[in-house]
């Protein structure tokens, strides 16, 4: 706990932390509420709810080639700031489109807002390297995991409560407020130029197609030189399948199997159970990560969470479903803290944006493919039980792969040897 408090004494990190939290709320709450809105409006057509989730993940594939390049070449603080302001403006347009009840325009604005939001995370994460020391990276990863757990604890509850109270328009208005708060926090930061512009000052006119392609391929070459990075990124592809499935499966199993008459209330309680378990797991994992190797923590988390999610498929009632999701929630932070504490140690700060520019689309490619398959084949050809087995099986598969690949890299000496030298790559 003292280490958490010590990290929070850093004003820039504190502001960046809460800016990331509020921006994440803005990018998710409205989409979550919109999914429930569509399930109510088109109850017999789950395709629409899945399509809403696709509008959150699909834009990554449209902007992935430029996201990391801008995070490394342009002012990272300004990128994060402009993302928040533009998303806030798009929230206003989205409220108008919903009032018109024009579904193509609604989905188009959701797509555009999500595309703009994808530029925030690489810039945000790249600045973390500049405001903290290497010794604090794992602690920061733990804090970020706790942010995710708090969101899981309150996110569904807030989305459903707002939707019930003031409708979908109120949920989008909530998004707008969170984006504005995030923008104000980013604006108030005082960050050194070396952190904001690690590769020197560039202007938009300097960002030509040739430079973008050169930087994008440089990110690939950088990743290819490290077997550790390649191993981690393989896992991110399968994590995308897991994230894509879990973005809709809890609502689907509640509505179409366990509690069709009051699935919204049960989703709120599931958010509480999963959020509390994630929060508990975050605290335990932060302590455990100091006592065991990161590779062991990651593999343990993958096996336990994969088995738990697979068991969700055979849960006979909501009580057992909550138990299995709770077990998964406790174990997932081991994965996130392990990987989140590892990446900043092995990636040069000048290349973090370009590395994230490859990780995010790889993750979102499988995420989007999964949602697309669900939209097409559920419920005619795929049952919700099958989907849970796929999600759990993917986690166990990654666990087996990591069990044979990661431990050999998991000593401080090996990490230092495997850390790439930037001068080998044209930047």
Coordinates of C-alpha atoms in Angstrom, one line a residue:
X1 CA 0.0 0.0 0.0
X2 CA 2.9 2.4 0.8
X3 CA 4.2 1.8 -2.7
X4 CA 0.9 2.7 -4.3
X5 CA 0.7 5.9 -2.2
X6 CA 4.3 6.7 -3.2
X7 CA 3.5 6.5 -6.9
X8 CA 0.4 8.7 -6.4
X9 CA 2.6 11.4 -4.9
X10 CA 3.8 12.0 -8.5
X11 CA 1.3 14.7 -9.7
X12 CA 1.7 13.9 -13.3
X13 CA 1.0 10.2 -12.9
X14 CA -1.9 11.0 -10.6
X15 CA -3.5 13.2 -13.3
X16 CA -2.7 10.7 -16.1
X17 CA -4.1 7.9 -14.0
X18 CA -7.5 9.6 -13.4
X19 CA -7.6 11.0 -17.0
X20 CA -7.2 7.4 -18.3
X21 CA -9.9 6.2 -16.0
X22 CA -12.4 8.9 -17.0
X23 CA -11.6 8.5 -20.7
X24 CA -12.2 4.8 -20.4
X25 CA -15.5 5.4 -18.7
X26 CA -16.4 7.8 -21.5
X27 CA -15.6 5.2 -24.2
X28 CA -17.4 2.3 -22.6
X29 CA -20.4 3.5 -20.5
X30 CA -22.5 4.8 -23.4
X31 CA -21.7 1.7 -25.5
X32 CA -22.7 -0.6 -22.7
X33 CA -26.0 1.3 -22.2
X34 CA -26.5 1.3 -25.9
X35 CA -26.2 -2.4 -26.0
X36 CA -29.0 -2.7 -23.4
X37 CA -31.1 -0.2 -25.4
X38 CA -30.8 -2.3 -28.5
X39 CA -31.5 -5.6 -26.6
X40 CA -34.7 -3.9 -25.4
X41 CA -35.6 -2.4 -28.8
X42 CA -34.6 -5.4 -30.9
X43 CA -34.9 -8.3 -28.4
X44 CA -35.4 -10.9 -31.1
X45 CA -32.4 -9.7 -33.1
X46 CA -29.2 -9.9 -30.9
X47 CA -27.3 -9.0 -34.1
X48 CA -27.8 -5.3 -33.3
X49 CA -26.3 -5.6 -29.8
X50 CA -23.3 -7.3 -31.3
X51 CA -23.0 -4.7 -34.0
X52 CA -22.9 -2.0 -31.3
X53 CA -19.9 -3.7 -29.8
X54 CA -18.3 -4.0 -33.2
X55 CA -18.5 -0.2 -33.5
X56 CA -16.2 -0.1 -30.5
X57 CA -13.6 -2.6 -31.8
X58 CA -13.7 -2.4 -35.6
X59 CA -12.3 1.2 -35.9
X60 CA -8.9 -0.1 -34.6
X61 CA -8.4 -1.8 -37.9
X62 CA -9.0 1.5 -39.7
X63 CA -6.5 3.5 -37.8
X64 CA -3.9 1.0 -36.5
X65 CA -1.2 2.0 -39.0
X66 CA -1.1 5.6 -37.9
X67 CA -1.9 5.4 -34.2
X68 CA 1.5 4.3 -32.9
X69 CA 3.4 6.6 -35.4
X70 CA 1.6 9.7 -34.1
X71 CA 2.2 8.7 -30.5
X72 CA 5.9 8.5 -31.2
X73 CA 6.2 11.5 -33.6
X74 CA 3.7 14.0 -32.3
X75 CA 3.1 15.7 -28.9
X76 CA 1.7 12.8 -26.8
X77 CA 0.0 15.2 -24.4
X78 CA -1.8 17.0 -27.2
X79 CA -2.9 13.8 -28.8
X80 CA -4.6 12.6 -25.6
X81 CA -6.1 16.0 -25.1
X82 CA -7.5 16.4 -28.6
X83 CA -8.9 12.8 -28.5
X84 CA -11.0 13.7 -25.4
X85 CA -12.3 17.0 -26.9
X86 CA -13.2 15.5 -30.2
X87 CA -15.0 12.5 -28.5
X88 CA -16.9 15.0 -26.4
X89 CA -18.1 16.8 -29.5
X90 CA -19.1 13.5 -31.1
X91 CA -21.2 12.7 -28.1
X92 CA -23.3 15.7 -28.8
X93 CA -23.7 14.5 -32.4
X94 CA -24.6 11.1 -31.2
X95 CA -27.4 12.5 -29.0
X96 CA -28.8 14.2 -32.0
X97 CA -28.7 11.0 -34.1
X98 CA -30.4 9.0 -31.4
X99 CA -33.1 11.7 -31.2
X100 CA -33.6 11.3 -35.0
X101 CA -33.6 7.5 -34.5
X102 CA -31.6 7.0 -37.6
X103 CA -29.6 3.8 -37.0
X104 CA -27.1 4.1 -39.9
X105 CA -26.0 7.6 -38.6
X106 CA -25.9 6.3 -35.0
X107 CA -23.6 3.5 -35.9
X108 CA -21.5 5.8 -38.1
X109 CA -20.9 8.2 -35.2
X110 CA -20.2 5.3 -32.8
X111 CA -17.6 4.1 -35.3
X112 CA -16.0 7.6 -35.6
X113 CA -16.0 8.2 -31.9
X114 CA -14.3 4.9 -31.2
X115 CA -11.7 5.5 -34.0
X116 CA -10.7 8.8 -32.4
X117 CA -10.6 7.2 -29.0
X118 CA -8.1 4.6 -30.2
X119 CA -5.4 7.4 -30.3
X120 CA -5.7 8.0 -26.6
X121 CA -4.3 4.8 -25.1
X122 CA -0.9 4.6 -26.9
X123 CA -0.2 8.3 -26.1
X124 CA -1.3 7.8 -22.5
X125 CA 0.7 4.6 -22.0
X126 CA 3.8 6.1 -23.7
X127 CA 3.7 9.1 -21.2
X128 CA 3.7 6.7 -18.3
X129 CA 7.2 5.6 -19.1
X130 CA 8.3 9.2 -18.9
X131 CA 6.7 10.2 -15.6
X132 CA 7.7 7.0 -13.7
X133 CA 10.8 5.1 -13.1
X134 CA 11.3 1.5 -14.2
X135 CA 10.9 0.3 -10.6
X136 CA 7.4 1.7 -10.6
X137 CA 6.1 0.1 -13.8
X138 CA 4.7 -3.0 -12.1
X139 CA 3.0 -0.8 -9.5
X140 CA 1.5 1.3 -12.2
X141 CA 0.2 -1.8 -14.0
X142 CA -1.4 -2.9 -10.7
X143 CA -3.1 0.5 -10.4
X144 CA -4.3 0.3 -14.0
X145 CA -5.7 -3.1 -13.2
X146 CA -7.5 -1.7 -10.2
X147 CA -8.9 1.0 -12.5
X148 CA -10.3 -1.7 -14.7
X149 CA -11.7 -3.6 -11.7
X150 CA -13.4 -0.5 -10.4
X151 CA -14.9 0.1 -13.8
X152 CA -16.1 -3.5 -13.9
X153 CA -17.6 -3.0 -10.4
X154 CA -19.5 0.1 -11.2
X155 CA -19.5 0.3 -15.0
X156 CA -22.5 -1.9 -15.7
X157 CA -24.3 -0.6 -12.7
X158 CA -23.8 3.0 -13.8
X159 CA -24.7 2.3 -17.4
X160 CA -27.9 0.4 -16.5
X161 CA -28.9 2.9 -13.7
X162 CA -28.5 5.9 -16.1
X163 CA -30.3 4.0 -18.9
X164 CA -33.2 3.2 -16.5
X165 CA -33.3 6.7 -15.0
X166 CA -32.8 9.1 -18.0
X167 CA -32.6 6.8 -21.0
X168 CA -29.9 6.3 -23.6
X169 CA -29.6 10.1 -24.0
X170 CA -28.5 10.4 -20.4
X171 CA -25.9 7.7 -20.8
X172 CA -24.3 9.6 -23.8
X173 CA -24.4 12.8 -21.8
X174 CA -22.5 11.0 -19.0
X175 CA -19.9 10.0 -21.6
X176 CA -19.6 13.6 -22.6
X177 CA -18.9 14.7 -19.0
X178 CA -16.2 12.1 -18.5
X179 CA -14.4 13.1 -21.7
X180 CA -14.4 16.7 -20.6
X181 CA -13.0 15.8 -17.1
X182 CA -10.3 13.7 -18.8
X183 CA -9.4 16.5 -21.1
X184 CA -9.1 19.0 -18.2
X185 CA -6.8 16.6 -16.3
X186 CA -4.6 16.1 -19.3
X187 CA -4.5 19.9 -19.9
X188 CA -3.4 20.5 -16.3
X189 CA -0.3 18.2 -16.6
X190 CA 3.2 19.7 -16.7
X191 CA 5.2 17.2 -18.7
X192 CA 8.8 17.6 -19.9
X193 CA 9.4 17.9 -23.6
X194 CA 11.4 14.7 -23.6
X195 CA 8.4 12.8 -22.4
X196 CA 5.9 14.5 -24.8
X197 CA 8.3 14.5 -27.8
X198 CA 10.8 11.7 -27.4
X199 CA 11.7 11.8 -31.1
X200 CA 11.8 15.5 -31.4
X201 CA 9.3 18.1 -32.8
X202 CA 7.3 17.1 -35.8
X203 CA 4.4 18.8 -37.5
X204 CA 1.4 17.2 -39.3
X205 CA 2.9 18.2 -42.6
X206 CA 5.9 16.1 -41.8
X207 CA 3.7 13.0 -41.3
X208 CA 3.8 11.7 -44.9
X209 CA 2.8 8.3 -46.2
X210 CA 6.4 7.3 -46.6
X211 CA 7.2 8.2 -43.0
X212 CA 4.1 6.5 -41.7
X213 CA 5.0 3.3 -43.5
X214 CA 8.7 3.5 -42.5
X215 CA 7.8 3.9 -38.8
X216 CA 5.1 1.2 -39.0
X217 CA 7.5 -1.3 -40.4
X218 CA 10.2 -0.2 -37.9
X219 CA 7.8 -1.2 -35.2
X220 CA 7.5 -4.6 -36.8
X221 CA 11.2 -5.0 -37.1
X222 CA 11.7 -3.9 -33.5
X223 CA 9.2 -6.5 -32.3
X224 CA 10.6 -9.3 -34.5
X225 CA 14.1 -8.8 -32.9
X226 CA 12.7 -9.9 -29.5
X227 CA 11.4 -13.4 -29.1
X228 CA 9.9 -12.3 -25.8
X229 CA 7.9 -9.6 -27.5
X230 CA 6.8 -12.0 -30.2
X231 CA 5.7 -14.5 -27.5
X232 CA 3.7 -11.9 -25.7
X233 CA 2.0 -10.6 -28.9
X234 CA 0.9 -14.1 -29.9
X235 CA -1.1 -14.1 -26.7
X236 CA -2.6 -10.8 -27.4
X237 CA -4.3 -12.3 -30.5
X238 CA -6.0 -14.9 -28.5
X239 CA -6.8 -12.4 -25.8
X240 CA -8.8 -10.5 -28.5
X241 CA -11.0 -13.5 -29.0
X242 CA -11.6 -13.6 -25.2
X243 CA -12.4 -9.9 -25.0
X244 CA -14.6 -10.0 -28.0
X245 CA -16.6 -12.9 -26.6
X246 CA -16.9 -11.5 -23.0
X247 CA -18.1 -8.2 -24.3
X248 CA -21.5 -9.7 -25.1
X249 CA -21.6 -13.2 -23.6
X250 CA -22.6 -12.3 -20.0
X251 CA -25.7 -10.3 -21.3
X252 CA -26.5 -13.1 -23.8
X253 CA -26.4 -16.0 -21.2
X254 CA -28.5 -13.9 -18.8
X255 CA -31.1 -12.9 -21.4
X256 CA -31.3 -16.2 -23.4
X257 CA -30.7 -18.8 -20.8
X258 CA -30.4 -18.1 -17.1
X259 CA -32.8 -15.2 -16.2
X260 CA -34.6 -13.9 -19.4
X261 CA -37.2 -12.0 -17.4
X262 CA -34.8 -9.8 -15.3
X263 CA -31.4 -10.1 -17.0
X264 CA -30.7 -6.4 -16.6
X265 CA -30.9 -6.6 -12.8
X266 CA -28.7 -9.8 -12.8
X267 CA -26.2 -8.0 -15.0
X268 CA -25.9 -5.3 -12.4
X269 CA -25.2 -7.9 -9.7
X270 CA -22.8 -9.7 -12.0
X271 CA -20.9 -6.4 -12.4
X272 CA -20.7 -6.2 -8.6
X273 CA -19.4 -9.8 -8.2
X274 CA -16.9 -9.5 -11.1
X275 CA -15.7 -6.1 -10.0
X276 CA -15.2 -7.1 -6.4
X277 CA -13.3 -10.2 -7.5
X278 CA -11.2 -8.2 -9.9
X279 CA -10.4 -5.6 -7.3
X280 CA -9.5 -8.3 -4.8
X281 CA -7.4 -10.1 -7.4
X282 CA -5.6 -6.8 -8.2
X283 CA -4.5 -6.3 -4.6
X284 CA -3.5 -10.0 -4.2
X285 CA -1.7 -10.1 -7.6
X286 CA 0.3 -6.9 -6.8
X287 CA 1.6 -8.6 -3.7
X288 CA 2.1 -12.0 -5.3
X289 CA 3.9 -10.5 -8.3
X290 CA 6.8 -9.5 -6.0
X291 CA 7.1 -13.0 -4.6
X292 CA 7.0 -15.2 -7.8
X293 CA 8.2 -14.7 -11.3
X294 CA 6.1 -12.8 -13.7
X295 CA 5.9 -15.7 -16.1
X296 CA 4.5 -18.0 -13.4
X297 CA 1.9 -15.4 -12.4
X298 CA 0.8 -15.0 -16.0
X299 CA 0.5 -18.8 -16.6
X300 CA -1.3 -19.3 -13.3
X301 CA -3.8 -16.6 -14.1
X302 CA -4.5 -18.0 -17.6
X303 CA -5.2 -21.5 -16.4
X304 CA -7.5 -20.5 -13.5
X305 CA -9.4 -17.9 -15.5
X306 CA -9.7 -20.2 -18.6
X307 CA -11.1 -23.1 -16.5
X308 CA -13.5 -20.8 -14.7
X309 CA -14.9 -19.3 -17.8
X310 CA -15.3 -22.7 -19.4
X311 CA -17.3 -23.8 -16.4
X312 CA -19.6 -20.8 -16.9
X313 CA -21.0 -22.8 -19.9
X314 CA -22.4 -25.5 -17.6
X315 CA -23.6 -23.2 -14.8
X316 CA -27.1 -24.5 -13.9
X317 CA -28.2 -21.2 -12.4
X318 CA -27.1 -17.6 -11.7
X319 CA -25.5 -18.5 -8.3
X320 CA -23.0 -20.9 -9.9
X321 CA -22.4 -18.5 -12.8
X322 CA -21.5 -15.8 -10.2
X323 CA -19.1 -18.2 -8.5
X324 CA -17.3 -19.1 -11.7
X325 CA -17.1 -15.5 -12.9
X326 CA -15.8 -14.5 -9.5
X327 CA -13.0 -17.1 -9.7
X328 CA -12.1 -15.8 -13.2
X329 CA -12.1 -12.2 -11.9
X330 CA -9.7 -13.0 -9.1
X331 CA -7.2 -14.7 -11.5
X332 CA -7.3 -12.2 -14.5
X333 CA -5.3 -9.5 -12.7
X334 CA -2.4 -11.9 -12.5
X335 CA -2.3 -11.9 -16.3
X336 CA -2.7 -8.1 -16.7
X337 CA -0.2 -7.1 -14.0
X338 CA 2.4 -9.6 -15.3
X339 CA 2.2 -8.4 -18.9
X340 CA 1.6 -4.8 -17.9
X341 CA 4.7 -4.8 -15.7
X342 CA 6.8 -6.5 -18.3
X343 CA 6.3 -4.5 -21.5
X344 CA 7.6 -1.1 -20.3
X345 CA 10.8 -2.8 -19.1
X346 CA 11.7 -4.3 -22.5
X347 CA 10.4 -1.6 -24.9
X348 CA 12.4 1.5 -25.5
X349 CA 10.3 4.6 -24.6
X350 CA 11.0 6.0 -28.1
X351 CA 9.4 2.9 -29.6
X352 CA 6.5 2.3 -27.2
X353 CA 3.9 4.0 -29.5
X354 CA 4.9 1.9 -32.5
X355 CA 4.9 -1.3 -30.5
X356 CA 1.4 -0.4 -29.1
X357 CA 0.5 0.4 -32.7
X358 CA 1.0 -3.3 -33.5
X359 CA -0.3 -4.9 -30.3
X360 CA -3.6 -3.1 -30.3
X361 CA -4.7 -4.0 -33.9
X362 CA -3.6 -7.6 -33.4
X363 CA -5.7 -7.8 -30.3
X364 CA -8.6 -5.9 -32.0
X365 CA -8.4 -8.0 -35.2
X366 CA -9.3 -11.2 -33.3
X367 CA -11.8 -9.2 -31.1
X368 CA -13.6 -7.9 -34.2
X369 CA -13.5 -11.3 -36.0
X370 CA -15.1 -12.9 -32.9
X371 CA -17.9 -10.4 -32.7
X372 CA -18.5 -10.7 -36.4
X373 CA -18.8 -14.5 -36.1
X374 CA -21.1 -14.1 -33.1
X375 CA -23.3 -11.7 -35.1
X376 CA -23.6 -14.1 -38.0
X377 CA -23.8 -17.5 -36.3
X378 CA -25.5 -16.8 -32.9
X379 CA -28.0 -18.1 -32.0
X380 CA -28.7 -20.2 -35.2
X381 CA -25.5 -22.2 -35.3
X382 CA -23.6 -21.3 -32.1
X383 CA -25.0 -21.7 -28.6
X384 CA -23.9 -19.4 -25.7
X385 CA -22.4 -22.5 -24.0
X386 CA -20.1 -23.1 -27.1
X387 CA -19.0 -19.5 -27.0
X388 CA -17.9 -19.8 -23.3
X389 CA -16.0 -23.0 -24.1
X390 CA -14.2 -21.2 -26.9
X391 CA -13.3 -18.3 -24.6
X392 CA -12.0 -20.5 -21.8
X393 CA -10.2 -22.8 -24.2
X394 CA -8.3 -19.8 -25.7
X395 CA -7.0 -18.7 -22.3
X396 CA -5.9 -22.3 -21.5
X397 CA -4.2 -22.5 -24.9
X398 CA -2.2 -19.3 -24.3
X399 CA -1.4 -20.6 -20.8
X400 CA 0.2 -23.8 -22.3
X401 CA 2.1 -21.7 -24.9
X402 CA 3.4 -19.2 -22.3
X403 CA 4.3 -22.1 -19.9
X404 CA 6.9 -23.3 -22.4
X405 CA 8.1 -20.0 -23.7
X406 CA 8.1 -17.3 -21.0
X407 CA 10.0 -18.7 -18.0
X408 CA 13.4 -18.7 -19.8
X409 CA 13.1 -14.9 -20.2
X410 CA 12.0 -14.2 -16.6
X411 CA 15.1 -13.1 -14.8
X412 CA 16.4 -9.6 -14.6
X413 CA 19.6 -10.5 -16.3
X414 CA 17.8 -12.1 -19.2
X415 CA 15.5 -9.1 -19.5
X416 CA 18.4 -6.7 -19.7
X417 CA 20.0 -8.9 -22.4
X418 CA 16.8 -9.1 -24.4
X419 CA 16.1 -5.4 -24.3
X420 CA 16.5 -4.1 -27.8
X421 CA 19.0 -1.5 -28.8
X422 CA 17.2 1.4 -30.6
X423 CA 20.2 2.3 -32.7
X424 CA 19.7 -0.9 -34.7
X425 CA 16.5 0.5 -36.1
X426 CA 16.0 3.6 -38.2
X427 CA 13.9 6.1 -36.2

